[in-house]
Coordinates of C-alpha atoms in Angstrom, one line a residue:
M1 CA 97.3 71.8 113.3
W2 CA 96.3 75.0 115.0
A3 CA 99.4 77.1 115.1
F4 CA 100.0 76.9 111.4
V5 CA 96.6 76.8 109.8
F6 CA 94.4 79.2 111.5
G7 CA 93.5 82.4 109.8
I8 CA 90.2 84.3 110.0
A9 CA 88.4 85.1 106.8
L10 CA 84.7 84.5 107.4
N11 CA 81.8 85.4 105.0
H12 CA 79.7 87.8 107.1
G13 CA 77.0 88.9 104.6
A14 CA 75.5 92.4 105.0
W15 CA 76.6 94.7 107.8
A16 CA 74.1 95.8 110.5
D17 CA 74.1 98.9 112.5
N18 CA 75.0 96.9 115.6
P19 CA 75.7 93.4 114.6
D20 CA 76.9 92.5 118.1
A21 CA 73.3 92.9 119.3
S22 CA 70.3 90.8 118.7
T23 CA 68.3 91.9 115.6
N24 CA 65.2 92.0 117.8
S25 CA 66.8 94.0 120.5
P26 CA 68.5 97.1 119.0
A27 CA 69.4 98.5 122.4
A28 CA 71.4 95.4 123.5
S29 CA 74.9 96.1 124.6
P30 CA 78.0 94.8 122.8
V31 CA 79.0 91.2 123.5
P32 CA 81.5 91.4 126.4
E33 CA 84.9 89.9 126.3
T34 CA 85.5 87.2 128.9
N35 CA 88.0 84.5 129.3
A36 CA 85.4 82.0 128.5
A37 CA 84.7 81.2 124.9
P38 CA 81.5 83.1 123.7
A39 CA 78.4 81.1 123.0
A40 CA 77.7 80.4 119.4
P41 CA 74.6 79.3 117.5
A42 CA 74.4 75.5 116.9
P43 CA 75.8 74.6 113.5
E44 CA 73.4 73.5 110.8
S45 CA 75.8 70.6 110.0
P46 CA 75.7 67.4 112.1
T47 CA 77.1 67.6 115.6
P48 CA 80.8 68.2 115.3
P49 CA 83.2 65.4 116.4
P50 CA 85.1 66.1 119.6
P51 CA 88.8 67.0 119.3
T52 CA 90.8 63.9 118.6
N53 CA 93.2 62.5 121.2
A54 CA 95.1 60.5 118.6
A55 CA 98.8 61.0 118.6
A56 CA 100.0 63.3 115.8
A57 CA 103.3 63.4 114.0
P58 CA 105.6 66.0 115.6
F59 CA 104.7 69.4 114.1
L60 CA 108.2 70.4 113.4
E61 CA 108.8 67.2 111.4
S62 CA 105.8 68.0 109.4
H63 CA 106.8 71.6 108.9
P64 CA 110.6 71.8 108.8
E65 CA 110.4 75.3 107.3
L66 CA 109.6 76.6 110.7
A67 CA 112.5 75.1 112.5
T68 CA 114.7 76.2 109.6
P69 CA 114.1 79.0 107.1
A70 CA 111.4 78.7 104.5
E71 CA 112.4 78.7 100.8
P72 CA 111.0 81.6 98.8
G73 CA 107.5 80.8 97.6
L74 CA 106.7 78.4 100.4
A75 CA 102.9 78.0 100.6
N76 CA 101.3 79.0 103.9
L77 CA 97.9 77.7 104.9
S78 CA 94.8 79.8 105.6
L79 CA 91.1 79.5 106.1
R80 CA 88.9 80.3 103.1
P81 CA 85.1 81.0 103.4
D82 CA 82.8 78.4 101.9
T83 CA 80.5 80.7 99.9
S84 CA 77.8 78.0 99.5
S85 CA 76.2 79.0 102.8
T86 CA 76.8 82.0 105.1
N87 CA 76.6 79.6 108.1
A88 CA 78.9 77.0 106.6
A89 CA 82.1 76.4 108.6
P90 CA 85.3 77.6 106.8
E91 CA 87.6 74.9 105.6
V92 CA 91.3 74.7 105.9
T93 CA 92.8 75.0 102.4
P94 CA 96.3 75.5 101.0
S95 CA 97.4 79.0 100.1
G96 CA 96.8 79.7 96.5
S97 CA 93.1 80.4 96.9
E98 CA 92.2 84.0 97.5
I99 CA 91.7 84.9 101.1
F100 CA 89.3 87.7 100.2
P101 CA 87.6 86.5 97.0
E102 CA 84.8 89.0 97.3
V103 CA 87.1 92.0 97.8
P104 CA 88.8 93.7 94.9
V105 CA 92.5 94.3 95.4
P106 CA 93.1 98.0 96.0
Q107 CA 95.7 99.7 93.8
I108 CA 98.8 101.3 95.3
G109 CA 98.0 104.9 96.2
Q110 CA 94.5 104.2 97.4
T111 CA 95.5 103.7 101.1
Q112 CA 96.2 107.3 102.1
G113 CA 92.9 107.0 104.0
L114 CA 94.7 104.9 106.6
A115 CA 95.1 108.1 108.6
D116 CA 91.3 108.5 108.8
H117 CA 91.1 105.0 110.4
L118 CA 94.0 105.3 112.9
L119 CA 93.7 105.1 116.7
V120 CA 96.4 106.5 118.9
V121 CA 96.8 104.7 122.3
Y122 CA 98.8 106.0 125.2
N123 CA 99.4 105.0 128.9
K124 CA 97.9 107.7 131.1
D125 CA 100.0 106.4 134.0
D126 CA 103.3 107.3 132.2
P127 CA 103.9 111.0 132.4
D128 CA 105.7 111.1 129.1
S129 CA 103.1 109.1 127.1
Q130 CA 100.3 111.7 126.7
P131 CA 102.5 114.5 125.6
L132 CA 104.0 112.2 122.9
A133 CA 100.5 111.1 121.9
D134 CA 99.3 114.7 121.6
Y135 CA 102.4 115.7 119.6
Y136 CA 101.9 112.8 117.1
A137 CA 98.2 113.5 116.8
T138 CA 98.8 117.1 116.1
R139 CA 101.5 116.5 113.5
R140 CA 99.4 113.9 111.7
N141 CA 96.1 115.8 112.2
I142 CA 94.5 112.9 114.1
P143 CA 91.2 114.1 115.9
A144 CA 91.0 114.0 119.6
E145 CA 88.4 111.3 119.6
R146 CA 90.9 108.9 118.1
V147 CA 93.4 109.4 120.8
L148 CA 92.7 107.0 123.6
A149 CA 94.1 106.9 127.2
I150 CA 94.4 103.6 128.9
S151 CA 95.8 102.7 132.3
C152 CA 98.4 99.9 132.1
P153 CA 101.7 98.8 133.8
L154 CA 104.8 100.9 133.3
T155 CA 106.9 97.8 132.6
E156 CA 107.8 96.6 129.2
E157 CA 106.8 93.0 130.0
I158 CA 103.4 92.1 131.3
T159 CA 101.3 89.1 132.0
R160 CA 98.6 87.8 129.7
E161 CA 96.0 88.8 132.3
Q162 CA 97.3 92.3 132.3
Y163 CA 97.2 92.5 128.5
D164 CA 93.6 91.3 128.4
D165 CA 92.4 93.5 131.2
D166 CA 94.5 96.7 130.8
I167 CA 95.1 96.9 127.0
R168 CA 92.8 94.8 124.8
S169 CA 89.6 95.2 126.8
P170 CA 89.6 99.0 127.2
I171 CA 90.4 99.4 123.5
V172 CA 87.6 97.1 122.4
S173 CA 85.2 98.8 124.8
Y174 CA 86.0 102.2 123.4
L175 CA 85.6 101.1 119.8
C176 CA 82.2 99.5 120.6
Q177 CA 81.1 102.6 122.6
K178 CA 81.9 104.8 119.6
N179 CA 80.2 102.3 117.2
W180 CA 83.4 101.9 115.4
M181 CA 83.4 98.1 115.8
A182 CA 80.7 95.5 116.1
R183 CA 81.2 91.7 116.4
S184 CA 79.1 88.6 116.4
P185 CA 79.7 85.0 117.4
R186 CA 80.9 82.6 114.7
R187 CA 81.9 78.9 114.8
A188 CA 85.0 78.0 113.0
R189 CA 86.2 74.5 112.2
I190 CA 89.9 73.6 112.0
G191 CA 90.2 70.0 111.1
D192 CA 88.3 68.1 113.7
H193 CA 88.3 71.0 116.1
Y194 CA 85.5 73.5 116.4
L195 CA 86.1 76.9 118.0
D196 CA 83.6 79.5 119.1
V197 CA 84.9 83.0 118.4
L198 CA 83.7 86.6 118.2
V199 CA 84.5 88.1 114.8
A200 CA 84.1 91.7 113.7
T201 CA 81.3 92.5 111.3
H202 CA 82.6 95.9 110.8
N203 CA 85.6 97.9 112.1
D204 CA 86.4 101.5 111.4
I205 CA 89.9 101.3 112.9
W206 CA 92.4 99.9 110.5
A207 CA 95.6 100.7 112.3
I208 CA 96.7 101.4 115.9
V209 CA 99.8 103.2 117.0
L210 CA 101.0 102.6 120.6
I211 CA 102.8 105.4 122.3
R212 CA 105.9 105.0 124.5
G213 CA 104.7 103.9 127.9
V214 CA 102.4 101.1 126.6
P215 CA 104.0 97.7 127.4
L216 CA 106.0 95.9 124.8
K217 CA 105.6 92.1 125.4
I218 CA 103.4 89.5 127.0
A219 CA 105.5 87.1 129.2
P220 CA 105.3 83.3 128.6
D221 CA 103.1 81.4 131.0
P222 CA 104.0 77.7 131.2
S223 CA 101.0 76.9 133.4
D224 CA 98.6 77.9 130.6
L225 CA 98.2 75.1 128.1
D226 CA 95.5 76.7 126.1
G227 CA 96.3 75.6 122.6
M228 CA 95.7 72.9 120.0
E229 CA 99.3 72.0 119.4
T230 CA 101.8 70.4 121.8
E231 CA 105.1 71.1 120.1
P232 CA 106.8 73.4 122.7
E233 CA 108.9 75.3 120.1
L234 CA 105.8 76.7 118.5
Q235 CA 103.3 76.7 121.3
S236 CA 104.7 79.6 123.2
N237 CA 101.9 81.8 124.6
A238 CA 104.3 84.7 124.8
A239 CA 103.9 87.5 122.2
A240 CA 104.6 91.0 121.3
V241 CA 101.8 93.3 122.4
D242 CA 101.7 94.7 118.9
S243 CA 101.3 91.3 117.2
E244 CA 98.7 90.2 119.7
L245 CA 96.7 93.4 119.3
A246 CA 96.7 93.0 115.5
L247 CA 94.0 90.3 116.1
L248 CA 91.8 92.9 117.9
P249 CA 88.7 92.2 115.7
V250 CA 88.7 88.5 116.7
F251 CA 88.3 87.1 120.2
G252 CA 88.4 83.5 121.5
L253 CA 91.5 82.2 119.9
P254 CA 93.8 79.8 121.9
K255 CA 96.8 81.6 123.4
G256 CA 99.3 79.0 122.5
G257 CA 101.0 79.2 119.1
Y258 CA 100.7 81.8 116.4
V259 CA 98.0 82.7 113.9
P260 CA 99.0 82.9 110.2
N261 CA 98.9 86.4 108.9
I262 CA 96.3 86.7 106.1
F263 CA 98.1 89.9 105.0
F264 CA 101.4 88.1 104.3
D265 CA 102.3 89.0 100.7
D266 CA 102.8 85.6 99.0
Q267 CA 101.8 87.4 95.7
V268 CA 99.3 84.5 95.1
A269 CA 96.1 86.5 95.9
G270 CA 97.3 89.8 94.6
I271 CA 98.8 92.7 96.6
K272 CA 96.5 93.5 99.4
H273 CA 96.1 96.9 101.1
A274 CA 94.3 98.3 104.0
C275 CA 90.6 98.2 103.4
P276 CA 87.3 97.6 105.3
A277 CA 87.3 93.9 104.5
L278 CA 90.8 93.5 106.0
A279 CA 89.9 95.4 109.1
V280 CA 87.3 92.9 110.2
N281 CA 90.0 90.3 110.4
M282 CA 93.1 92.3 111.6
V283 CA 94.5 95.7 112.2
F284 CA 98.1 97.1 111.7
V285 CA 99.7 97.8 115.0
T286 CA 103.0 99.7 115.4
R287 CA 104.5 101.7 118.2
L288 CA 106.3 105.0 118.6
D289 CA 108.8 104.0 121.2
G290 CA 112.4 104.2 122.0
P291 CA 115.1 104.8 124.6
T292 CA 113.9 108.4 125.4
P293 CA 110.9 110.6 124.6
T294 CA 113.2 112.8 122.7
D295 CA 114.0 109.9 120.3
V296 CA 110.2 109.4 119.7
R297 CA 109.7 113.1 118.9
R298 CA 112.6 113.0 116.5
M299 CA 111.2 109.9 114.8
I300 CA 107.9 111.7 114.2
D301 CA 109.6 114.8 112.8
D302 CA 112.1 112.9 110.7
T303 CA 109.5 110.7 109.0
L304 CA 107.3 113.7 108.1
R305 CA 110.3 115.5 106.7
A306 CA 111.4 112.5 104.7
E307 CA 107.9 112.1 103.3
Q308 CA 108.0 115.6 101.9
T309 CA 111.4 115.4 100.3
R310 CA 111.6 111.6 99.6
L311 CA 113.9 109.3 101.5
A312 CA 117.3 109.1 99.8
G313 CA 120.8 108.0 100.7
L314 CA 123.0 104.9 100.8
A315 CA 121.5 101.4 101.2
V316 CA 123.5 98.9 103.2
V317 CA 122.7 95.2 103.0
D318 CA 124.8 93.0 105.3
S319 CA 124.3 89.3 104.6
R320 CA 126.2 86.4 105.9
G321 CA 127.4 84.7 102.7
F322 CA 125.3 81.6 102.9
T323 CA 124.7 79.9 99.6
D324 CA 124.2 76.2 100.4
V325 CA 120.5 75.5 99.8
K326 CA 120.8 72.6 102.2
D327 CA 121.7 74.9 105.0
G328 CA 118.6 76.0 106.8
Y329 CA 119.9 79.5 107.4
T330 CA 120.5 80.2 103.7
S331 CA 116.9 81.5 103.4
G332 CA 117.9 84.5 105.5
D333 CA 120.6 85.4 103.0
I334 CA 118.2 84.7 100.1
W335 CA 115.9 87.4 101.6
M336 CA 118.9 89.8 102.0
R337 CA 120.1 89.2 98.4
G338 CA 116.5 89.7 97.2
A339 CA 116.3 93.0 99.0
R340 CA 119.7 94.0 97.5
D341 CA 118.6 93.2 94.0
Q342 CA 115.4 95.2 94.3
L343 CA 117.2 98.2 95.6
A344 CA 119.8 98.0 92.8
R345 CA 117.0 97.6 90.2
D346 CA 115.4 100.7 91.6
G347 CA 118.6 102.7 91.1
W348 CA 120.0 102.8 94.7
D349 CA 123.6 102.9 95.5
V350 CA 123.9 99.6 97.5
K351 CA 126.8 98.7 99.8
F352 CA 126.6 94.9 100.0
D353 CA 128.6 92.8 102.4
D354 CA 128.5 89.0 102.3
K355 CA 131.1 88.1 104.9
P356 CA 130.1 86.0 107.8
D357 CA 130.7 88.7 110.4
V358 CA 128.6 91.9 110.6
L359 CA 130.0 95.1 109.1
P360 CA 132.9 96.2 111.2
A361 CA 132.9 99.5 113.1
T362 CA 135.9 100.6 111.0
D363 CA 133.7 100.9 107.9
P364 CA 133.2 104.5 107.0
C365 CA 129.7 104.2 105.5
N366 CA 127.6 107.2 106.2
Q367 CA 124.3 109.0 105.1
V368 CA 122.5 105.6 105.3
A369 CA 118.8 105.6 104.3
I370 CA 118.2 101.9 104.5
Y371 CA 120.0 99.3 106.5
L372 CA 119.2 95.5 106.5
G373 CA 121.4 93.0 108.2
W374 CA 122.0 90.0 110.4
Y375 CA 123.1 88.3 112.8
H376 CA 124.5 89.4 116.1
D377 CA 123.0 89.4 119.6
G378 CA 123.5 93.1 120.2
A379 CA 124.1 96.3 118.2
I380 CA 127.7 96.6 117.0
G381 CA 129.6 98.0 114.0
P382 CA 129.0 101.4 112.4
W383 CA 125.5 101.7 113.8
I384 CA 126.7 102.5 117.3
T385 CA 130.1 104.1 116.3
P386 CA 130.2 107.9 116.2
P387 CA 129.1 109.7 114.2
D388 CA 125.5 108.6 113.8
R389 CA 125.2 107.2 110.3
F390 CA 121.6 107.6 109.4
V391 CA 119.8 110.3 107.4
P392 CA 116.4 111.6 108.6
G393 CA 113.7 109.1 108.0
A394 CA 116.1 106.1 107.8
I395 CA 114.8 102.6 107.9
A396 CA 117.0 100.1 109.7
Y397 CA 116.4 96.5 110.6
H398 CA 118.7 93.8 112.1
L399 CA 117.5 90.2 112.1
H400 CA 118.0 88.6 115.5
S401 CA 115.8 86.5 117.7
F402 CA 115.9 89.0 120.6
S403 CA 116.5 92.2 118.8
A404 CA 113.6 93.9 120.6
M405 CA 113.9 92.2 124.0
T406 CA 113.6 95.9 125.1
V407 CA 113.2 99.0 123.0
R408 CA 113.9 101.5 125.8
S409 CA 117.6 100.8 126.1
D410 CA 120.2 102.4 123.9
T411 CA 122.7 99.5 124.5
A412 CA 120.6 96.3 124.7
G413 CA 119.4 94.4 121.6
W414 CA 119.1 96.2 118.3
V415 CA 115.9 98.2 118.2
G416 CA 116.7 100.7 120.9
P417 CA 120.3 101.3 119.8
L418 CA 119.3 101.8 116.2
I419 CA 116.7 104.4 117.2
A420 CA 119.1 106.1 119.7
H421 CA 121.6 106.5 116.8
G422 CA 119.2 108.0 114.3
A423 CA 117.0 105.3 112.7
D424 CA 113.4 106.3 112.5
A425 CA 111.6 103.1 111.5
T426 CA 112.6 99.6 112.6
M427 CA 111.3 96.1 113.6
G428 CA 112.4 93.5 116.1
M429 CA 111.5 90.3 117.9
V430 CA 110.7 90.3 121.6
Y431 CA 111.2 86.5 122.1
E432 CA 112.5 83.6 120.0
P433 CA 110.4 83.6 116.8
Y434 CA 112.2 81.0 114.6
L435 CA 113.7 82.3 111.3
A436 CA 110.7 81.6 109.0
L437 CA 108.5 83.7 111.3
T438 CA 110.6 86.8 111.1
P439 CA 110.0 89.5 108.5
H440 CA 111.0 88.6 105.0
V441 CA 113.1 91.6 104.2
D442 CA 112.8 91.1 100.4
I443 CA 109.1 91.5 100.7
F444 CA 109.4 94.4 103.1
T445 CA 111.8 96.2 100.7
R446 CA 109.6 95.5 97.7
R447 CA 106.5 96.9 99.4
M448 CA 108.3 100.0 100.6
L449 CA 109.7 100.8 97.2
Q450 CA 106.2 100.2 95.7
G451 CA 104.9 103.1 97.8
D452 CA 103.4 101.4 100.8
C453 CA 103.2 102.9 104.2
F454 CA 105.5 101.5 106.8
A455 CA 102.8 99.5 108.6
E456 CA 101.6 97.8 105.4
A457 CA 105.1 96.9 104.3
A458 CA 106.0 95.5 107.7
Y459 CA 102.9 93.3 108.0
A460 CA 103.1 92.2 104.4
S461 CA 106.5 90.7 105.2
E462 CA 105.6 88.7 108.3
R463 CA 103.9 85.3 108.3
A464 CA 102.7 85.3 111.9
L465 CA 100.4 87.2 114.2
S466 CA 100.0 86.6 117.9
W467 CA 103.7 86.1 117.8
M468 CA 107.0 88.0 118.5
L469 CA 107.2 90.9 116.1
T470 CA 107.1 94.5 117.2
V471 CA 107.0 97.2 114.5
V472 CA 108.5 100.5 115.7
G473 CA 107.7 103.6 113.7
D474 CA 104.9 105.8 112.4
P475 CA 102.5 103.4 110.7
L476 CA 101.6 106.1 108.2
Y477 CA 105.2 106.8 107.1
R478 CA 105.5 106.6 103.3
P479 CA 109.2 107.4 102.5
F480 CA 108.6 107.2 98.7
R481 CA 105.4 109.1 98.5
E482 CA 107.0 112.0 96.7
P483 CA 107.9 111.1 93.1
L484 CA 111.5 111.3 92.2
D485 CA 111.2 114.1 89.6
S486 CA 109.1 116.4 91.9
A487 CA 111.6 115.7 94.8
L488 CA 114.5 116.7 92.5
A489 CA 112.6 119.8 91.5
Q490 CA 112.9 121.0 95.1
A491 CA 116.7 121.0 94.9
G492 CA 118.4 124.3 95.6
L493 CA 120.9 126.1 93.5
H494 CA 123.6 124.6 95.7
H495 CA 122.8 120.9 96.2
T496 CA 122.5 119.5 99.6
S497 CA 123.7 115.9 100.1
H498 CA 120.1 114.8 99.9
D499 CA 119.7 116.6 96.5
D500 CA 122.8 114.8 95.3
W501 CA 121.5 111.4 96.4
L502 CA 118.3 112.0 94.4
L503 CA 120.3 113.0 91.3
L504 CA 122.4 109.8 91.6
L505 CA 119.3 107.8 91.9
K506 CA 117.9 109.5 88.8
V507 CA 121.1 108.8 86.8
E508 CA 121.2 105.2 87.9
R509 CA 117.6 104.7 86.8
E510 CA 118.4 106.3 83.4
I511 CA 121.4 104.0 83.0
L512 CA 119.3 100.9 83.8
A513 CA 116.6 102.0 81.4
G514 CA 119.2 102.5 78.6
R515 CA 118.5 106.2 78.3
I516 CA 122.1 107.1 79.4
A517 CA 125.0 105.2 77.9
Y518 CA 127.3 103.7 80.5
K519 CA 130.3 105.5 79.1
P520 CA 132.6 108.2 80.6
D521 CA 131.4 111.1 78.5
S522 CA 127.7 110.2 79.1
L523 CA 128.2 109.9 82.8
R524 CA 130.1 113.1 83.1
Q525 CA 127.4 114.9 81.2
A526 CA 124.5 113.4 83.2
L527 CA 126.1 114.6 86.5
D528 CA 127.3 117.9 85.2
V529 CA 124.5 119.8 87.0
P530 CA 125.0 123.3 88.4
G531 CA 125.5 123.2 92.2
V532 CA 126.2 119.5 92.6
G533 CA 128.1 118.7 95.8
A534 CA 130.4 116.1 97.2
V535 CA 128.0 113.1 97.1
A536 CA 127.5 113.6 93.3
E537 CA 131.2 113.9 92.7
E538 CA 132.0 110.8 94.7
G539 CA 129.2 109.0 92.9
L540 CA 130.6 110.0 89.5
A541 CA 134.0 108.7 90.4
D542 CA 132.6 105.4 91.7
L543 CA 130.7 104.9 88.5
L544 CA 133.7 105.5 86.4
V545 CA 135.9 103.3 88.5
N546 CA 133.4 100.4 88.2
L547 CA 133.4 101.1 84.4
N548 CA 137.1 100.3 84.4
D549 CA 137.9 102.5 81.5
S550 CA 141.5 103.7 81.6
S551 CA 140.7 106.8 79.6
A552 CA 138.5 108.0 82.5
G553 CA 141.5 108.2 84.9
P554 CA 141.9 112.0 85.0
V555 CA 138.1 112.4 85.6
V556 CA 138.1 109.9 88.4
E557 CA 141.0 111.6 90.2
K558 CA 139.5 115.0 89.7
A559 CA 136.0 113.9 91.0
Y560 CA 137.4 112.3 94.1
Q561 CA 139.5 115.3 94.8
K562 CA 136.5 117.7 94.4
A563 CA 134.5 115.5 96.7
L564 CA 137.3 115.4 99.2
A565 CA 137.5 119.2 99.2
S566 CA 133.8 119.6 99.5
E567 CA 133.1 117.1 102.3
V568 CA 132.7 118.4 105.8
A569 CA 132.3 115.4 108.1
P570 CA 135.5 113.6 108.9
V571 CA 133.9 110.2 108.2
D572 CA 133.0 111.3 104.7
R573 CA 136.4 112.8 104.0
I574 CA 138.1 109.7 105.2
R575 CA 135.9 107.4 103.1
V576 CA 136.6 109.5 99.9
G577 CA 140.3 109.7 100.8
L578 CA 140.5 106.0 101.2
K579 CA 138.9 105.5 97.8
L580 CA 141.3 107.9 96.2
A581 CA 144.3 106.2 97.8
Q582 CA 143.0 102.8 96.7
Y583 CA 142.6 104.2 93.2
Y584 CA 146.2 105.4 93.2
S585 CA 147.5 102.1 94.5
N586 CA 145.5 100.1 91.9
H587 CA 147.2 102.1 89.2
G588 CA 150.8 101.8 90.5
Q589 CA 150.9 105.3 92.0
D590 CA 152.2 104.2 95.4
A591 CA 153.7 107.5 96.4
Q592 CA 150.4 109.3 95.8
A593 CA 148.5 106.6 97.7
Q594 CA 150.8 106.9 100.7
S595 CA 150.6 110.7 100.6
Q596 CA 146.8 110.5 100.7
L597 CA 146.8 108.2 103.7
D598 CA 149.4 110.4 105.5
S599 CA 147.2 113.4 104.9
L600 CA 144.1 111.7 106.4
R601 CA 146.1 110.7 109.5
N602 CA 147.5 114.2 110.0
L603 CA 144.1 115.9 109.5
Y604 CA 142.0 113.5 111.6
P605 CA 144.3 111.5 113.9
E606 CA 141.5 110.1 116.1
D607 CA 139.1 109.4 113.3
A608 CA 141.8 107.8 111.2
K609 CA 142.4 105.3 114.0
R610 CA 138.7 104.7 114.4
F611 CA 138.2 104.0 110.7
G612 CA 141.3 101.9 110.3
V613 CA 143.4 104.2 108.2
S614 CA 146.7 102.4 107.8
G615 CA 149.1 101.9 105.0
P616 CA 150.5 101.3 102.6
L617 CA 147.6 99.9 100.6
V618 CA 148.0 96.7 98.7
P619 CA 147.4 97.1 94.9
T620 CA 144.3 95.2 93.8
S621 CA 142.1 95.0 90.7
V622 CA 139.0 95.2 92.8
P623 CA 136.9 98.4 92.6
P624 CA 136.6 100.4 95.8
P625 CA 133.8 99.4 98.1
R626 CA 130.5 101.4 97.7
R627 CA 130.4 104.0 100.4

């Protein structure tokens, strides 16, 4: 079944200087791309059988994980090279076999060379596109020869013909002219079907970043039935330009359906990274795009800043509370809870919400470094409510089928609004993807925390190529490149909020490792650092409240009061004030709780309304919510 099983991993043998050309004619030009399938040498095996016309079981009945979410660990299918002969057709095999058996798995930290294999592509017909491309290339030290101008429509949505003629073909032509890519014909067998394709024999471009002005998505064409599967749900020939372009090294695939992503991190074949062997099969494609050119410049600057100082702040994971394993949507929550657990194990302060609705606009969370959530058809909640909640370099993703129907609006969908309100790296779907074929946020989170660049983490989390995902942000962005200790060493005499976040992360890690006892005196000592600010004081009080030790009461009250006095932004002061009022209420100090609420309303009348400051609070035994 084409849509589910096809992945390219062919055994090419030795590279040639120009493998697209005949070995007897070194001056031959590269094999051109046309809409017709390229010719291929006759197979050494017997004449292949024609495609079968026998009726097949409905695809979605055979693969219910695509109509409903996949359970963790679900095997995907891929092609594996038959190493008995370089001309042998690859066989379809279940995942569990190594996709690149001849390629050693690179270790984390060996992929910084991705910048040396990056191509920047802009639309010369958009007046804002070239200045943004030049700005990015300058900031990332990308040489001029790896900045390519193409002429393409100014609309976000284009036809398949426009994609082929105006985006894919000029990029391929440029790479071949520069001798950065060469391809040769191969014949692949998928079940009873044989397919003639062009596959790269070498490719020096491992990643492409599309600059604002390059179209976003390829419109569906119901008149084009090119495909090997008839199920309409999965045979859409629509796609995100990014996801389609990720298959740049391969030409001749049917347009209908999707292609399984050989980079998807099922952890069976080891953790893969960018490398020459991967680049002959696929490339990472992201875009620097957003509602305005100013947004794009800020994204570039913020990610570079975050790399130098290490991304730090609050993590927010907004699940829906599904727990019934028989409910097809529970897998989405499994991913969310997995991401939460990984962040917590890494020492992050995680605000976790498992209510069916998305986080309300009245929630006073702020200084958010990572946001993961679902499921609403347009941006709502704190993320579009003043003030902007994200720290520089923030990663934010909301799972929704049409979250990236446009990325140039600050009100429609999720991608554009998140960027407009300060997020610097995000992902989204341009058309209906089906839940199993959206990014697995637990994988994405793990790969980011392991030190991957944004492009690697995004593509490792996605099962499908030639499908609906657009990845918006600097592909080279590595938010955790700087080790925690060296980032902390940069802290000034008077801590910034960023410095405090790093300190809290350090203390949380020490607690998890058993090097700091989870006791009031130990916590106070660990956070008794000269120059600490409001974030550290609030964090200390939160830790003590969660410890639920009555002897720590005076320290809790003092820490919240110090944080309240030190905070500047109304949203932060309101959050701390609400926590202090709740603490008073929980301990029978109703007069103090009411006084605290009255103080917030008097100081910030409009913000108090916005964040739902009311009273009196109802005493509870529940610890205050994390930021």
